Amino acid sequence: MITICRSLLLLSVLSTTSAYVPTSLTRSTAGCSLSTTTAFRMAAAADDQEESPDCDDRRSFVGKSVSSAAAVALTTALPLTAPDPADAASLKKWKRVAVPFEDTVYDIDFDSPTHGYIVGSRGAFAETNDGGVTWEPRAFSNLDAEEEINYRFTVISFKDGEGWVLGRPSLMLHTKDAGKSWERIPLSPKLPGEPTFILAQGPNKAEMTTSSGAVYTTENAGRNWKAQVKETIDATLNRVSSSGVSGASYFTGNIINQVRDEDGSYLAVSSRGNFFLTWSPGQDFWIPHNRGTSRRIQNMGFVQGDISKGLWMTLNGGKLLISDKAVDLTKEEFEFDEAEIKTGGYGITDVAWRNEKEIWTVGGSNTMYVSYDGGKKFAFDSSANAIPGNLYNVKFFKEYGNMGWALGSNGLLLNYVG
């Protein structure tokens, strides 16, 4: 059993942090032409990487890799061509925006209405200063192109000029000057699981979760982290194996799709998709819940980003369930209503509320659907129908005029135009 102490957990095990200075870069390697993209050049070579294979092998590997186990499961089960919508009174509410790389885009965040960043696979990292109209690649000193592709940046978060980036292999970066310079935050080898989510919360403050269900906060820019949960999820589930939650007993896997609502509550799905868990500030442990269906959970989230307004759940086969009322976190099961959405079996990877009535979903083969009645019925949107690949993430930034972005494979970035 792995127990997380409530006292301060010192995750920074190196005496100094590594400084980064962003620059622009156009890269290429012998025998392989690569598009303009980004790199991380470390000022201190603290982490030596293994020699990279040839370009085609790298592209093949990254093409099969996604930001989470859920996305992997979706892409392996997705058809290769887009569905022919039966009721194609085709909407087109999104337009494609050019980015300086062709790799999967995993996350996007803004520090102001005009300034933001996107991150992705193969070290992809780009910046905008005009609200996302154009994007410029960014690079960092002392990391050559062969090392750069070993990093897959999966999460980025900004607030008031302070930003954080998570990557794989395990990597945490921090900036205090809106990205003009970065430092590497060393992570302890005793950290339970890999960092999977981070949220900037102001000067020197952030909240981080791991694949084992640990939740930490820092108030000194990542030098020390304080545990918010007493023990990891597998320890909790194995201790309460008689909970009655299907698949929870003797759980040894990780959790995926950690989602945080505006008040700090979390929702996570087991890596096998057979149950889900919730945690709210002040609780000692995660609480497991039955999925209430025989289908595998693909992803989950909060209605309008607020646990008090309900949950949504996507399942294998393109199903979408919505529980549009406050949930009782003490219950093992919740009541969901199935939305009327004709996906033709294509998996739904993400769902986002633009407002109380307008809801967007994205999924396999770049499919997009919209509801204007609070999630009862969805219509097909053909904005990305002719583009090969898959969409993984859709976001709306209410604090910046409710601008919307959809992210996917092959360097796909879509902007909501209404």
mmCIF file with all atom_site columns, C-alpha atoms in Angstrom, residues 47-136:
data_model
loop_
_atom_site.group_PDB
_atom_site.id
_atom_site.type_symbol
_atom_site.label_atom_id
_atom_site.label_alt_id
_atom_site.label_comp_id
_atom_site.label_asym_id
_atom_site.label_entity_id
_atom_site.label_seq_id
_atom_site.pdbx_PDB_ins_code
_atom_site.Cartn_x
_atom_site.Cartn_y
_atom_site.Cartn_z
_atom_site.occupancy
_atom_site.B_iso_or_equiv
_atom_site.pdbx_formal_charge
_atom_site.auth_seq_id
_atom_site.auth_comp_id
_atom_site.auth_asym_id
_atom_site.auth_atom_id
_atom_site.pdbx_PDB_model_num
ATOM 1  C CA . ASP A 1 47  ? 18.565  14.103 -18.331 1.00 0.00 ? 47  ASP A CA 1
ATOM 2  C CA . ASP A 1 48  ? 20.364  12.227 -21.097 1.00 0.00 ? 48  ASP A CA 1
ATOM 3  C CA . GLN A 1 49  ? 17.995  10.642 -23.591 1.00 0.00 ? 49  GLN A CA 1
ATOM 4  C CA . GLU A 1 50  ? 18.554  7.433  -25.488 1.00 0.00 ? 50  GLU A CA 1
ATOM 5  C CA . GLU A 1 51  ? 19.592  7.714  -29.104 1.00 0.00 ? 51  GLU A CA 1
ATOM 6  C CA . SER A 1 52  ? 16.554  8.256  -31.314 1.00 0.00 ? 52  SER A CA 1
ATOM 7  C CA . PRO A 1 53  ? 15.688  5.776  -34.082 1.00 0.00 ? 53  PRO A CA 1
ATOM 8  C CA . ASP A 1 54  ? 15.265  6.893  -37.670 1.00 0.00 ? 54  ASP A CA 1
ATOM 9  C CA . CYS A 1 55  ? 12.660  9.449  -38.628 1.00 0.00 ? 55  CYS A CA 1
ATOM 10 C CA . ASP A 1 56  ? 10.086  7.028  -40.045 1.00 0.00 ? 56  ASP A CA 1
ATOM 11 C CA . ASP A 1 57  ? 10.185  4.925  -36.893 1.00 0.00 ? 57  ASP A CA 1
ATOM 12 C CA . ARG A 1 58  ? 9.701   8.015  -34.770 1.00 0.00 ? 58  ARG A CA 1
ATOM 13 C CA . ARG A 1 59  ? 6.778   9.192  -36.829 1.00 0.00 ? 59  ARG A CA 1
ATOM 14 C CA . SER A 1 60  ? 5.221   5.739  -36.662 1.00 0.00 ? 60  SER A CA 1
ATOM 15 C CA . PHE A 1 61  ? 5.608   5.598  -32.891 1.00 0.00 ? 61  PHE A CA 1
ATOM 16 C CA . VAL A 1 62  ? 4.223   9.073  -32.282 1.00 0.00 ? 62  VAL A CA 1
ATOM 17 C CA . GLY A 1 63  ? 1.367   8.412  -34.670 1.00 0.00 ? 63  GLY A CA 1
ATOM 18 C CA . LYS A 1 64  ? 0.303   5.574  -32.449 1.00 0.00 ? 64  LYS A CA 1
ATOM 19 C CA . SER A 1 65  ? 0.749   7.580  -29.247 1.00 0.00 ? 65  SER A CA 1
ATOM 20 C CA . VAL A 1 66  ? -1.866  9.932  -27.810 1.00 0.00 ? 66  VAL A CA 1
ATOM 21 C CA . SER A 1 67  ? -2.184  12.043 -24.715 1.00 0.00 ? 67  SER A CA 1
ATOM 22 C CA . SER A 1 68  ? -3.938  9.431  -22.642 1.00 0.00 ? 68  SER A CA 1
ATOM 23 C CA . ALA A 1 69  ? -4.832  5.772  -22.531 1.00 0.00 ? 69  ALA A CA 1
ATOM 24 C CA . ALA A 1 70  ? -8.418  6.693  -23.366 1.00 0.00 ? 70  ALA A CA 1
ATOM 25 C CA . ALA A 1 71  ? -7.361  8.361  -26.604 1.00 0.00 ? 71  ALA A CA 1
ATOM 26 C CA . VAL A 1 72  ? -5.304  5.289  -27.498 1.00 0.00 ? 72  VAL A CA 1
ATOM 27 C CA . ALA A 1 73  ? -8.312  3.065  -27.036 1.00 0.00 ? 73  ALA A CA 1
ATOM 28 C CA . LEU A 1 74  ? -10.435 5.355  -29.170 1.00 0.00 ? 74  LEU A CA 1
ATOM 29 C CA . THR A 1 75  ? -8.058  5.655  -32.094 1.00 0.00 ? 75  THR A CA 1
ATOM 30 C CA . THR A 1 76  ? -7.455  1.931  -32.300 1.00 0.00 ? 76  THR A CA 1
ATOM 31 C CA . ALA A 1 77  ? -11.184 1.344  -32.583 1.00 0.00 ? 77  ALA A CA 1
ATOM 32 C CA . LEU A 1 78  ? -12.048 4.184  -34.954 1.00 0.00 ? 78  LEU A CA 1
ATOM 33 C CA . PRO A 1 79  ? -12.965 3.655  -38.617 1.00 0.00 ? 79  PRO A CA 1
ATOM 34 C CA . LEU A 1 80  ? -10.735 5.252  -41.208 1.00 0.00 ? 80  LEU A CA 1
ATOM 35 C CA . THR A 1 81  ? -13.315 7.284  -43.084 1.00 0.00 ? 81  THR A CA 1
ATOM 36 C CA . ALA A 1 82  ? -15.784 9.893  -41.949 1.00 0.00 ? 82  ALA A CA 1
ATOM 37 C CA . PRO A 1 83  ? -19.470 9.002  -41.649 1.00 0.00 ? 83  PRO A CA 1
ATOM 38 C CA . ASP A 1 84  ? -21.988 10.181 -44.174 1.00 0.00 ? 84  ASP A CA 1
ATOM 39 C CA . PRO A 1 85  ? -24.459 12.062 -41.955 1.00 0.00 ? 85  PRO A CA 1
ATOM 40 C CA . ALA A 1 86  ? -28.029 11.148 -42.733 1.00 0.00 ? 86  ALA A CA 1
ATOM 41 C CA . ASP A 1 87  ? -29.389 14.573 -41.826 1.00 0.00 ? 87  ASP A CA 1
ATOM 42 C CA . ALA A 1 88  ? -26.560 16.565 -43.403 1.00 0.00 ? 88  ALA A CA 1
ATOM 43 C CA . ALA A 1 89  ? -28.025 20.027 -43.191 1.00 0.00 ? 89  ALA A CA 1
ATOM 44 C CA . SER A 1 90  ? -24.338 20.642 -42.738 1.00 0.00 ? 90  SER A CA 1
ATOM 45 C CA . LEU A 1 91  ? -23.197 23.233 -40.294 1.00 0.00 ? 91  LEU A CA 1
ATOM 46 C CA . LYS A 1 92  ? -19.742 24.758 -40.518 1.00 0.00 ? 92  LYS A CA 1
ATOM 47 C CA . LYS A 1 93  ? -19.010 26.679 -37.363 1.00 0.00 ? 93  LYS A CA 1
ATOM 48 C CA . TRP A 1 94  ? -15.241 26.142 -37.229 1.00 0.00 ? 94  TRP A CA 1
ATOM 49 C CA . LYS A 1 95  ? -12.284 27.093 -39.419 1.00 0.00 ? 95  LYS A CA 1
ATOM 50 C CA . ARG A 1 96  ? -8.828  25.572 -39.567 1.00 0.00 ? 96  ARG A CA 1
ATOM 51 C CA . VAL A 1 97  ? -5.871  27.622 -38.323 1.00 0.00 ? 97  VAL A CA 1
ATOM 52 C CA . ALA A 1 98  ? -2.372  26.914 -39.617 1.00 0.00 ? 98  ALA A CA 1
ATOM 53 C CA . VAL A 1 99  ? 0.233   25.789 -37.073 1.00 0.00 ? 99  VAL A CA 1
ATOM 54 C CA . PRO A 1 100 ? 3.993   25.384 -37.650 1.00 0.00 ? 100 PRO A CA 1
ATOM 55 C CA . PHE A 1 101 ? 4.072   21.591 -37.255 1.00 0.00 ? 101 PHE A CA 1
ATOM 56 C CA . GLU A 1 102 ? 2.196   18.464 -38.333 1.00 0.00 ? 102 GLU A CA 1
ATOM 57 C CA . ASP A 1 103 ? 2.175   16.673 -34.991 1.00 0.00 ? 103 ASP A CA 1
ATOM 58 C CA . THR A 1 104 ? -0.764  15.991 -32.688 1.00 0.00 ? 104 THR A CA 1
ATOM 59 C CA . VAL A 1 105 ? -1.917  19.065 -30.756 1.00 0.00 ? 105 VAL A CA 1
ATOM 60 C CA . TYR A 1 106 ? -2.722  18.033 -27.178 1.00 0.00 ? 106 TYR A CA 1
ATOM 61 C CA . ASP A 1 107 ? -3.511  21.230 -25.283 1.00 0.00 ? 107 ASP A CA 1
ATOM 62 C CA . ILE A 1 108 ? -4.024  24.976 -25.602 1.00 0.00 ? 108 ILE A CA 1
ATOM 63 C CA . ASP A 1 109 ? -4.204  27.815 -23.082 1.00 0.00 ? 109 ASP A CA 1
ATOM 64 C CA . PHE A 1 110 ? -4.240  31.612 -23.088 1.00 0.00 ? 110 PHE A CA 1
ATOM 65 C CA . ASP A 1 111 ? -2.796  34.173 -20.706 1.00 0.00 ? 111 ASP A CA 1
ATOM 66 C CA . SER A 1 112 ? -4.767  37.022 -22.289 1.00 0.00 ? 112 SER A CA 1
ATOM 67 C CA . PRO A 1 113 ? -7.208  37.420 -25.199 1.00 0.00 ? 113 PRO A CA 1
ATOM 68 C CA . THR A 1 114 ? -4.232  37.674 -27.554 1.00 0.00 ? 114 THR A CA 1
ATOM 69 C CA . HIS A 1 115 ? -1.397  35.676 -25.968 1.00 0.00 ? 115 HIS A CA 1
ATOM 70 C CA . GLY A 1 116 ? -1.406  31.880 -25.764 1.00 0.00 ? 116 GLY A CA 1
ATOM 71 C CA . TYR A 1 117 ? 0.412   28.616 -26.405 1.00 0.00 ? 117 TYR A CA 1
ATOM 72 C CA . ILE A 1 118 ? -0.267  25.192 -27.894 1.00 0.00 ? 118 ILE A CA 1
ATOM 73 C CA . VAL A 1 119 ? 1.663   22.011 -27.062 1.00 0.00 ? 119 VAL A CA 1
ATOM 74 C CA . GLY A 1 120 ? 1.859   18.615 -28.726 1.00 0.00 ? 120 GLY A CA 1
ATOM 75 C CA . SER A 1 121 ? 3.846   15.535 -29.622 1.00 0.00 ? 121 SER A CA 1
ATOM 76 C CA . ARG A 1 122 ? 7.472   15.442 -30.803 1.00 0.00 ? 122 ARG A CA 1
ATOM 77 C CA . GLY A 1 123 ? 8.297   18.555 -28.776 1.00 0.00 ? 123 GLY A CA 1
ATOM 78 C CA . ALA A 1 124 ? 5.674   20.655 -30.564 1.00 0.00 ? 124 ALA A CA 1
ATOM 79 C CA . PHE A 1 125 ? 5.340   24.064 -28.895 1.00 0.00 ? 125 PHE A CA 1
ATOM 80 C CA . ALA A 1 126 ? 4.033   27.285 -30.476 1.00 0.00 ? 126 ALA A CA 1
ATOM 81 C CA . GLU A 1 127 ? 3.007   30.767 -29.367 1.00 0.00 ? 127 GLU A CA 1
ATOM 82 C CA . THR A 1 128 ? 0.457   33.302 -30.575 1.00 0.00 ? 128 THR A CA 1
ATOM 83 C CA . ASN A 1 129 ? 0.333   37.039 -29.894 1.00 0.00 ? 129 ASN A CA 1
ATOM 84 C CA . ASP A 1 130 ? -2.723  37.831 -32.012 1.00 0.00 ? 130 ASP A CA 1
ATOM 85 C CA . GLY A 1 131 ? -5.440  35.698 -30.437 1.00 0.00 ? 131 GLY A CA 1
ATOM 86 C CA . GLY A 1 132 ? -4.605  32.555 -32.384 1.00 0.00 ? 132 GLY A CA 1
ATOM 87 C CA . VAL A 1 133 ? -4.691  33.998 -35.894 1.00 0.00 ? 133 VAL A CA 1
ATOM 88 C CA . THR A 1 134 ? -1.035  33.051 -36.376 1.00 0.00 ? 134 THR A CA 1
ATOM 89 C CA . TRP A 1 135 ? 1.278   30.731 -34.438 1.00 0.00 ? 135 TRP A CA 1
ATOM 90 C CA . GLU A 1 136 ? 5.071   30.841 -34.217 1.00 0.00 ? 136 GLU A CA 1
#
